[in-house]
mmCIF file with all atom_site columns, C-alpha atoms in Angstrom:
data_model
loop_
_atom_site.group_PDB
_atom_site.id
_atom_site.type_symbol
_atom_site.label_atom_id
_atom_site.label_alt_id
_atom_site.label_comp_id
_atom_site.label_asym_id
_atom_site.label_entity_id
_atom_site.label_seq_id
_atom_site.pdbx_PDB_ins_code
_atom_site.Cartn_x
_atom_site.Cartn_y
_atom_site.Cartn_z
_atom_site.occupancy
_atom_site.B_iso_or_equiv
_atom_site.pdbx_formal_charge
_atom_site.auth_seq_id
_atom_site.auth_comp_id
_atom_site.auth_asym_id
_atom_site.auth_atom_id
_atom_site.pdbx_PDB_model_num
ATOM 1   C CA . LYS A 1 1   ? 7.562   -17.804 1.172   1.00 92.00 ? 1   LYS A CA 1
ATOM 2   C CA . MET A 1 2   ? 6.423   -14.548 2.708   1.00 94.00 ? 2   MET A CA 1
ATOM 3   C CA . ILE A 1 3   ? 7.597   -10.987 2.061   1.00 96.00 ? 3   ILE A CA 1
ATOM 4   C CA . ILE A 1 4   ? 7.645   -8.430  4.875   1.00 96.00 ? 4   ILE A CA 1
ATOM 5   C CA . ALA A 1 5   ? 7.741   -4.622  4.555   1.00 96.00 ? 5   ALA A CA 1
ATOM 6   C CA . HIS A 1 6   ? 10.382  -3.358  7.005   1.00 93.00 ? 6   HIS A CA 1
ATOM 7   C CA . GLY A 1 7   ? 10.156  0.414   6.797   1.00 94.00 ? 7   GLY A CA 1
ATOM 8   C CA . ARG A 1 8   ? 13.487  2.062   6.000   1.00 92.00 ? 8   ARG A CA 1
ATOM 9   C CA . LEU A 1 9   ? 15.168  -1.382  6.012   1.00 94.00 ? 9   LEU A CA 1
ATOM 10  C CA . GLY A 1 10  ? 13.294  -2.367  2.833   1.00 96.00 ? 10  GLY A CA 1
ATOM 11  C CA . VAL A 1 11  ? 11.901  -5.889  2.537   1.00 98.00 ? 11  VAL A CA 1
ATOM 12  C CA . SER A 1 12  ? 12.644  -9.295  3.994   1.00 97.00 ? 12  SER A CA 1
ATOM 13  C CA . PHE A 1 13  ? 11.808  -12.740 2.638   1.00 97.00 ? 13  PHE A CA 1
ATOM 14  C CA . PHE A 1 14  ? 10.770  -15.383 5.171   1.00 96.00 ? 14  PHE A CA 1
ATOM 15  C CA . ASP A 1 15  ? 10.674  -19.122 4.440   1.00 94.00 ? 15  ASP A CA 1
ATOM 16  C CA . LEU A 1 16  ? 7.572   -20.535 6.148   1.00 94.00 ? 16  LEU A CA 1
ATOM 17  C CA . ASN A 1 17  ? 8.988   -24.086 6.184   1.00 95.00 ? 17  ASN A CA 1
ATOM 18  C CA . SER A 1 18  ? 12.393  -23.368 7.733   1.00 96.00 ? 18  SER A CA 1
ATOM 19  C CA . LYS A 1 19  ? 11.050  -20.379 9.702   1.00 95.00 ? 19  LYS A CA 1
ATOM 20  C CA . ARG A 1 20  ? 14.081  -18.317 8.687   1.00 95.00 ? 20  ARG A CA 1
ATOM 21  C CA . LEU A 1 21  ? 14.787  -15.098 6.849   1.00 94.00 ? 21  LEU A CA 1
ATOM 22  C CA . THR A 1 22  ? 16.259  -16.026 3.483   1.00 94.00 ? 22  THR A CA 1
ATOM 23  C CA . ASN A 1 23  ? 16.891  -12.581 2.012   1.00 95.00 ? 23  ASN A CA 1
ATOM 24  C CA . GLN A 1 24  ? 16.686  -8.952  2.990   1.00 96.00 ? 24  GLN A CA 1
ATOM 25  C CA . PHE A 1 25  ? 17.488  -5.804  1.061   1.00 95.00 ? 25  PHE A CA 1
ATOM 26  C CA . ARG A 1 26  ? 16.944  -2.058  1.102   1.00 95.00 ? 26  ARG A CA 1
ATOM 27  C CA . LEU A 1 27  ? 15.037  -0.345  -1.669  1.00 97.00 ? 27  LEU A CA 1
ATOM 28  C CA . VAL A 1 28  ? 15.829  2.714   -3.843  1.00 95.00 ? 28  VAL A CA 1
ATOM 29  C CA . GLN A 1 29  ? 19.372  3.078   -2.499  1.00 93.00 ? 29  GLN A CA 1
ATOM 30  C CA . ARG A 1 30  ? 20.426  5.248   -5.454  1.00 92.00 ? 30  ARG A CA 1
ATOM 31  C CA . GLN A 1 31  ? 18.698  8.240   -3.805  1.00 92.00 ? 31  GLN A CA 1
ATOM 32  C CA . LEU A 1 32  ? 20.955  8.261   -0.716  1.00 88.00 ? 32  LEU A CA 1
ATOM 33  C CA . PRO A 1 33  ? 21.299  10.324  1.453   1.00 88.00 ? 33  PRO A CA 1
ATOM 34  C CA . LEU A 1 34  ? 17.491  10.545  1.052   1.00 90.00 ? 34  LEU A CA 1
ATOM 35  C CA . GLU A 1 35  ? 15.517  7.623   2.468   1.00 92.00 ? 35  GLU A CA 1
ATOM 36  C CA . SER A 1 36  ? 12.150  6.039   1.852   1.00 95.00 ? 36  SER A CA 1
ATOM 37  C CA . MET A 1 37  ? 10.288  3.412   3.835   1.00 96.00 ? 37  MET A CA 1
ATOM 38  C CA . ALA A 1 38  ? 8.320   0.332   2.825   1.00 97.00 ? 38  ALA A CA 1
ATOM 39  C CA . THR A 1 39  ? 4.968   0.875   4.548   1.00 96.00 ? 39  THR A CA 1
ATOM 40  C CA . GLY A 1 40  ? 2.999   -2.062  3.163   1.00 96.00 ? 40  GLY A CA 1
ATOM 41  C CA . VAL A 1 41  ? 3.155   -5.034  0.820   1.00 97.00 ? 41  VAL A CA 1
ATOM 42  C CA . THR A 1 42  ? 0.687   -7.245  -1.038  1.00 97.00 ? 42  THR A CA 1
ATOM 43  C CA . VAL A 1 43  ? 1.288   -10.239 -3.315  1.00 97.00 ? 43  VAL A CA 1
ATOM 44  C CA . GLN A 1 44  ? -0.601  -11.118 -6.494  1.00 95.00 ? 44  GLN A CA 1
ATOM 45  C CA . GLY A 1 45  ? 0.635   -14.040 -8.542  1.00 95.00 ? 45  GLY A CA 1
ATOM 46  C CA . LYS A 1 46  ? 4.401   -13.947 -8.783  1.00 96.00 ? 46  LYS A CA 1
ATOM 47  C CA . TYR A 1 47  ? 4.697   -10.242 -7.963  1.00 97.00 ? 47  TYR A CA 1
ATOM 48  C CA . ALA A 1 48  ? 4.812   -8.325  -4.704  1.00 98.00 ? 48  ALA A CA 1
ATOM 49  C CA . TYR A 1 49  ? 3.694   -4.693  -4.705  1.00 98.00 ? 49  TYR A CA 1
ATOM 50  C CA . VAL A 1 50  ? 5.444   -2.606  -2.054  1.00 98.00 ? 50  VAL A CA 1
ATOM 51  C CA . VAL A 1 51  ? 4.073   0.841   -1.256  1.00 98.00 ? 51  VAL A CA 1
ATOM 52  C CA . MET A 1 52  ? 6.775   3.343   -0.327  1.00 97.00 ? 52  MET A CA 1
ATOM 53  C CA . ASP A 1 53  ? 6.598   6.684   1.440   1.00 95.00 ? 53  ASP A CA 1
ATOM 54  C CA . ASN A 1 54  ? 9.381   9.213   1.916   1.00 92.00 ? 54  ASN A CA 1
ATOM 55  C CA . LEU A 1 55  ? 11.181  9.112   5.259   1.00 87.00 ? 55  LEU A CA 1
ATOM 56  C CA . SER A 1 56  ? 13.660  11.940  4.787   1.00 81.00 ? 56  SER A CA 1
ATOM 57  C CA . LEU A 1 57  ? 12.718  15.270  6.279   1.00 72.00 ? 57  LEU A CA 1
ATOM 58  C CA . VAL A 1 58  ? 15.135  17.193  4.080   1.00 74.00 ? 58  VAL A CA 1
ATOM 59  C CA . LYS A 1 59  ? 15.226  17.553  0.314   1.00 70.00 ? 59  LYS A CA 1
ATOM 60  C CA . ASN A 1 60  ? 18.208  16.881  -1.882  1.00 69.00 ? 60  ASN A CA 1
ATOM 61  C CA . GLY A 1 61  ? 16.824  18.737  -4.897  1.00 76.00 ? 61  GLY A CA 1
ATOM 62  C CA . LYS A 1 62  ? 13.636  16.655  -4.762  1.00 82.00 ? 62  LYS A CA 1
ATOM 63  C CA . PRO A 1 63  ? 11.765  14.597  -2.170  1.00 86.00 ? 63  PRO A CA 1
ATOM 64  C CA . ALA A 1 64  ? 12.650  10.976  -1.468  1.00 92.00 ? 64  ALA A CA 1
ATOM 65  C CA . PHE A 1 65  ? 10.945  8.224   -3.481  1.00 95.00 ? 65  PHE A CA 1
ATOM 66  C CA . ARG A 1 66  ? 7.196   7.745   -2.956  1.00 96.00 ? 66  ARG A CA 1
ATOM 67  C CA . GLY A 1 67  ? 5.389   5.128   -5.015  1.00 97.00 ? 67  GLY A CA 1
ATOM 68  C CA . ILE A 1 68  ? 5.171   1.406   -5.691  1.00 98.00 ? 68  ILE A CA 1
ATOM 69  C CA . ILE A 1 69  ? 8.012   -1.047  -6.147  1.00 98.00 ? 69  ILE A CA 1
ATOM 70  C CA . VAL A 1 70  ? 7.217   -4.298  -7.951  1.00 98.00 ? 70  VAL A CA 1
ATOM 71  C CA . ILE A 1 71  ? 9.264   -7.327  -6.871  1.00 98.00 ? 71  ILE A CA 1
ATOM 72  C CA . ASP A 1 72  ? 9.409   -10.709 -8.613  1.00 97.00 ? 72  ASP A CA 1
ATOM 73  C CA . MET A 1 73  ? 8.820   -13.212 -5.800  1.00 96.00 ? 73  MET A CA 1
ATOM 74  C CA . GLU A 1 74  ? 10.564  -16.051 -7.664  1.00 95.00 ? 74  GLU A CA 1
ATOM 75  C CA . THR A 1 75  ? 13.839  -14.191 -8.232  1.00 96.00 ? 75  THR A CA 1
ATOM 76  C CA . GLU A 1 76  ? 13.451  -11.889 -5.210  1.00 96.00 ? 76  GLU A CA 1
ATOM 77  C CA . SER A 1 77  ? 14.454  -8.926  -7.342  1.00 97.00 ? 77  SER A CA 1
ATOM 78  C CA . VAL A 1 78  ? 13.000  -5.512  -8.149  1.00 98.00 ? 78  VAL A CA 1
ATOM 79  C CA . VAL A 1 79  ? 11.446  -5.425  -11.617 1.00 98.00 ? 79  VAL A CA 1
ATOM 80  C CA . ARG A 1 80  ? 9.862   -1.953  -11.562 1.00 97.00 ? 80  ARG A CA 1
ATOM 81  C CA . GLU A 1 81  ? 9.836   1.267   -9.535  1.00 98.00 ? 81  GLU A CA 1
ATOM 82  C CA . LEU A 1 82  ? 6.903   3.612   -10.106 1.00 98.00 ? 82  LEU A CA 1
ATOM 83  C CA . GLU A 1 83  ? 7.413   7.028   -8.557  1.00 97.00 ? 83  GLU A CA 1
ATOM 84  C CA . GLY A 1 84  ? 4.931   9.790   -7.859  1.00 95.00 ? 84  GLY A CA 1
ATOM 85  C CA . ILE A 1 85  ? 2.339   8.997   -5.218  1.00 95.00 ? 85  ILE A CA 1
ATOM 86  C CA . ASP A 1 86  ? 1.148   11.523  -2.653  1.00 93.00 ? 86  ASP A CA 1
ATOM 87  C CA . PRO A 1 87  ? 2.770   11.463  0.813   1.00 92.00 ? 87  PRO A CA 1
ATOM 88  C CA . GLY A 1 88  ? 1.255   9.339   3.559   1.00 92.00 ? 88  GLY A CA 1
ATOM 89  C CA . ALA A 1 89  ? 0.571   6.049   1.758   1.00 94.00 ? 89  ALA A CA 1
ATOM 90  C CA . ASP A 1 90  ? 0.812   3.445   4.476   1.00 92.00 ? 90  ASP A CA 1
ATOM 91  C CA . SER A 1 91  ? -1.180  0.403   3.353   1.00 93.00 ? 91  SER A CA 1
ATOM 92  C CA . ILE A 1 92  ? -1.740  -1.670  0.236   1.00 96.00 ? 92  ILE A CA 1
ATOM 93  C CA . SER A 1 93  ? -4.071  -4.561  -0.499  1.00 95.00 ? 93  SER A CA 1
ATOM 94  C CA . SER A 1 94  ? -4.937  -6.280  -3.761  1.00 95.00 ? 94  SER A CA 1
ATOM 95  C CA . ASP A 1 95  ? -6.992  -8.663  -5.807  1.00 94.00 ? 95  ASP A CA 1
ATOM 96  C CA . ALA A 1 96  ? -6.193  -10.219 -9.179  1.00 93.00 ? 96  ALA A CA 1
ATOM 97  C CA . ASN A 1 97  ? -6.914  -6.944  -11.033 1.00 94.00 ? 97  ASN A CA 1
ATOM 98  C CA . ASN A 1 98  ? -6.358  -4.048  -8.631  1.00 95.00 ? 98  ASN A CA 1
ATOM 99  C CA . VAL A 1 99  ? -4.167  -2.665  -5.886  1.00 96.00 ? 99  VAL A CA 1
ATOM 100 C CA . ILE A 1 100 ? -5.802  -0.521  -3.250  1.00 96.00 ? 100 ILE A CA 1
ATOM 101 C CA . ILE A 1 101 ? -3.663  2.032   -1.409  1.00 96.00 ? 101 ILE A CA 1
ATOM 102 C CA . SER A 1 102 ? -4.782  3.878   1.672   1.00 94.00 ? 102 SER A CA 1
ATOM 103 C CA . PHE A 1 103 ? -3.437  6.885   3.460   1.00 93.00 ? 103 PHE A CA 1
ATOM 104 C CA . ALA A 1 104 ? -3.916  6.005   7.154   1.00 87.00 ? 104 ALA A CA 1
ATOM 105 C CA . GLY A 1 105 ? -7.180  4.462   5.966   1.00 85.00 ? 105 GLY A CA 1
ATOM 106 C CA . TYR A 1 106 ? -8.577  7.602   4.390   1.00 85.00 ? 106 TYR A CA 1
ATOM 107 C CA . PRO A 1 107 ? -8.627  8.302   1.463   1.00 90.00 ? 107 PRO A CA 1
ATOM 108 C CA . VAL A 1 108 ? -8.461  5.065   -0.518  1.00 93.00 ? 108 VAL A CA 1
ATOM 109 C CA . TRP A 1 109 ? -7.037  4.963   -4.045  1.00 96.00 ? 109 TRP A CA 1
ATOM 110 C CA . LYS A 1 110 ? -7.519  2.156   -6.574  1.00 97.00 ? 110 LYS A CA 1
ATOM 111 C CA . TYR A 1 111 ? -5.070  1.347   -9.369  1.00 97.00 ? 111 TYR A CA 1
ATOM 112 C CA . THR A 1 112 ? -5.434  -1.409  -11.924 1.00 97.00 ? 112 THR A CA 1
ATOM 113 C CA . ILE A 1 113 ? -2.496  -3.784  -11.879 1.00 97.00 ? 113 ILE A CA 1
ATOM 114 C CA . ALA A 1 114 ? -2.330  -3.493  -15.675 1.00 97.00 ? 114 ALA A CA 1
ATOM 115 C CA . SER A 1 115 ? -1.689  0.276   -15.327 1.00 97.00 ? 115 SER A CA 1
ATOM 116 C CA . LEU A 1 116 ? 1.389   -0.211  -13.119 1.00 97.00 ? 116 LEU A CA 1
ATOM 117 C CA . GLN A 1 117 ? 3.921   -0.042  -15.944 1.00 96.00 ? 117 GLN A CA 1
ATOM 118 C CA . GLY A 1 118 ? 6.877   2.217   -16.653 1.00 95.00 ? 118 GLY A CA 1
ATOM 119 C CA . THR A 1 119 ? 8.513   4.438   -14.029 1.00 97.00 ? 119 THR A CA 1
ATOM 120 C CA . LYS A 1 120 ? 5.734   6.894   -13.090 1.00 98.00 ? 120 LYS A CA 1
ATOM 121 C CA . MET A 1 121 ? 2.580   6.215   -11.102 1.00 97.00 ? 121 MET A CA 1
ATOM 122 C CA . PRO A 1 122 ? -0.506  6.460   -13.300 1.00 97.00 ? 122 PRO A CA 1
ATOM 123 C CA . GLU A 1 123 ? -3.578  8.396   -12.263 1.00 97.00 ? 123 GLU A CA 1
ATOM 124 C CA . PRO A 1 124 ? -5.682  6.292   -9.898  1.00 97.00 ? 124 PRO A CA 1
ATOM 125 C CA . ALA A 1 125 ? -8.665  4.535   -11.470 1.00 97.00 ? 125 ALA A CA 1
ATOM 126 C CA . LEU A 1 126 ? -10.612 5.693   -8.394  1.00 96.00 ? 126 LEU A CA 1
ATOM 127 C CA . ARG A 1 127 ? -10.121 8.056   -5.469  1.00 96.00 ? 127 ARG A CA 1
ATOM 128 C CA . LEU A 1 128 ? -12.527 7.113   -2.713  1.00 94.00 ? 128 LEU A CA 1
ATOM 129 C CA . TRP A 1 129 ? -13.531 9.791   -0.202  1.00 91.00 ? 129 TRP A CA 1
ATOM 130 C CA . LYS A 1 130 ? -17.158 8.872   0.538   1.00 89.00 ? 130 LYS A CA 1
ATOM 131 C CA . PHE A 1 131 ? -18.296 5.779   2.371   1.00 89.00 ? 131 PHE A CA 1
ATOM 132 C CA . PRO A 1 132 ? -21.721 4.200   2.900   1.00 86.00 ? 132 PRO A CA 1
ATOM 133 C CA . ALA A 1 133 ? -21.859 5.269   6.551   1.00 84.00 ? 133 ALA A CA 1
ATOM 134 C CA . PRO A 1 134 ? -20.854 8.560   8.168   1.00 84.00 ? 134 PRO A CA 1
ATOM 135 C CA . GLY A 1 135 ? -17.187 8.328   9.120   1.00 86.00 ? 135 GLY A CA 1
ATOM 136 C CA . HIS A 1 136 ? -14.114 6.846   7.469   1.00 88.00 ? 136 HIS A CA 1
ATOM 137 C CA . PRO A 1 137 ? -11.714 3.877   7.525   1.00 92.00 ? 137 PRO A CA 1
ATOM 138 C CA . VAL A 1 138 ? -8.497  3.921   9.555   1.00 90.00 ? 138 VAL A CA 1
ATOM 139 C CA . GLY A 1 139 ? -5.453  1.662   9.525   1.00 85.00 ? 139 GLY A CA 1
ATOM 140 C CA . HIS A 1 140 ? -4.554  -1.246  7.268   1.00 89.00 ? 140 HIS A CA 1
ATOM 141 C CA . ALA A 1 141 ? -7.315  -2.992  5.332   1.00 91.00 ? 141 ALA A CA 1
ATOM 142 C CA . VAL A 1 142 ? -7.581  -6.432  3.739   1.00 92.00 ? 142 VAL A CA 1
ATOM 143 C CA . MET A 1 143 ? -9.914  -7.664  1.010   1.00 93.00 ? 143 MET A CA 1
ATOM 144 C CA . ASP A 1 144 ? -11.599 -10.789 -0.183  1.00 92.00 ? 144 ASP A CA 1
ATOM 145 C CA . GLY A 1 145 ? -13.825 -11.216 -3.228  1.00 91.00 ? 145 GLY A CA 1
ATOM 146 C CA . THR A 1 146 ? -16.750 -9.411  -1.608  1.00 94.00 ? 146 THR A CA 1
ATOM 147 C CA . TYR A 1 147 ? -15.583 -7.126  1.202   1.00 95.00 ? 147 TYR A CA 1
ATOM 148 C CA . TYR A 1 148 ? -13.015 -4.502  2.118   1.00 94.00 ? 148 TYR A CA 1
ATOM 149 C CA . TYR A 1 149 ? -12.308 -5.197  5.813   1.00 94.00 ? 149 TYR A CA 1
ATOM 150 C CA . THR A 1 150 ? -11.095 -2.291  7.896   1.00 92.00 ? 150 THR A CA 1
ATOM 151 C CA . CYS A 1 151 ? -11.409 -0.455  11.159  1.00 93.00 ? 151 CYS A CA 1
ATOM 152 C CA . PHE A 1 152 ? -13.934 2.338   10.747  1.00 93.00 ? 152 PHE A CA 1
ATOM 153 C CA . LEU A 1 153 ? -14.291 5.555   12.735  1.00 91.00 ? 153 LEU A CA 1
ATOM 154 C CA . LYS A 1 154 ? -18.006 6.216   12.937  1.00 89.00 ? 154 LYS A CA 1
ATOM 155 C CA . SER A 1 155 ? -19.084 9.829   13.201  1.00 85.00 ? 155 SER A CA 1
ATOM 156 C CA . PRO A 1 156 ? -20.157 10.824  16.720  1.00 86.00 ? 156 PRO A CA 1
ATOM 157 C CA . PRO A 1 157 ? -23.884 10.537  17.404  1.00 83.00 ? 157 PRO A CA 1
ATOM 158 C CA . ASN A 1 158 ? -23.722 13.864  19.249  1.00 84.00 ? 158 ASN A CA 1
ATOM 159 C CA . PRO A 1 159 ? -22.007 16.886  17.701  1.00 84.00 ? 159 PRO A CA 1
ATOM 160 C CA . GLY A 1 160 ? -18.620 17.370  19.325  1.00 85.00 ? 160 GLY A CA 1
ATOM 161 C CA . GLY A 1 161 ? -18.611 13.838  20.718  1.00 85.00 ? 161 GLY A CA 1
ATOM 162 C CA . PRO A 1 162 ? -15.861 11.279  20.118  1.00 89.00 ? 162 PRO A CA 1
ATOM 163 C CA . TYR A 1 163 ? -15.628 9.217   16.956  1.00 88.00 ? 163 TYR A CA 1
ATOM 164 C CA . ILE A 1 164 ? -16.416 5.565   17.633  1.00 89.00 ? 164 ILE A CA 1
ATOM 165 C CA . PRO A 1 165 ? -14.002 2.908   16.279  1.00 91.00 ? 165 PRO A CA 1
ATOM 166 C CA . ALA A 1 166 ? -15.601 -0.289  14.985  1.00 92.00 ? 166 ALA A CA 1
ATOM 167 C CA . PRO A 1 167 ? -14.671 -3.144  12.631  1.00 94.00 ? 167 PRO A CA 1
ATOM 168 C CA . ALA A 1 168 ? -16.304 -2.899  9.214   1.00 93.00 ? 168 ALA A CA 1
ATOM 169 C CA . ALA A 1 169 ? -16.858 -5.153  6.233   1.00 94.00 ? 169 ALA A CA 1
ATOM 170 C CA . LEU A 1 170 ? -17.564 -2.706  3.407   1.00 93.00 ? 170 LEU A CA 1
ATOM 171 C CA . ASN A 1 171 ? -19.053 -4.095  0.207   1.00 94.00 ? 171 ASN A CA 1
ATOM 172 C CA . ARG A 1 172 ? -16.461 -3.764  -2.575  1.00 94.00 ? 172 ARG A CA 1
ATOM 173 C CA . LYS A 1 173 ? -19.059 -3.355  -5.332  1.00 94.00 ? 173 LYS A CA 1
ATOM 174 C CA . GLN A 1 174 ? -20.743 -0.535  -3.437  1.00 92.00 ? 174 GLN A CA 1
ATOM 175 C CA . LEU A 1 175 ? -17.365 1.184   -3.014  1.00 92.00 ? 175 LEU A CA 1
ATOM 176 C CA . LEU A 1 176 ? -16.482 0.597   -6.723  1.00 90.00 ? 176 LEU A CA 1
ATOM 177 C CA . LEU A 1 177 ? -13.346 -1.351  -5.715  1.00 91.00 ? 177 LEU A CA 1
ATOM 178 C CA . ASP A 1 178 ? -14.145 -4.272  -8.077  1.00 86.00 ? 178 ASP A CA 1
#
């Protein structure tokens, strides 16, 4: 089974054997007419962690939901909604202990999975702004046990020159993402 983040449409569940969608539902519907969008999803164990950003351009007393929604993959149901992340979160990756959220690649925030309890986002365990090379990540990253894989905009070799995009395998220990 696979879960797909579908923006303002919420999430979809896809059966890899039958190659069919088996379930689809919108998230945080209680806030209507405000809307949020699922911008990324990662799975650890039986739980999916969906990062949400606000989509609405107007306020209805407060901004639309921004945070993480935890979904039980066995029951395909929401078990927790944690509100209160900064705008612009568009990617999430994980390992057995942490979820890593990025904001268009830069900055990168780390949360321990154990801290994702209750209804409010905790303070990040780490906010990462500095990288081992001049430049910064962009886009959606993935991780394995050793590396944080991402596209990386290298600083221009000449002042005023263009940034140079390149793939990067950044050491997780060096970045303090372990």
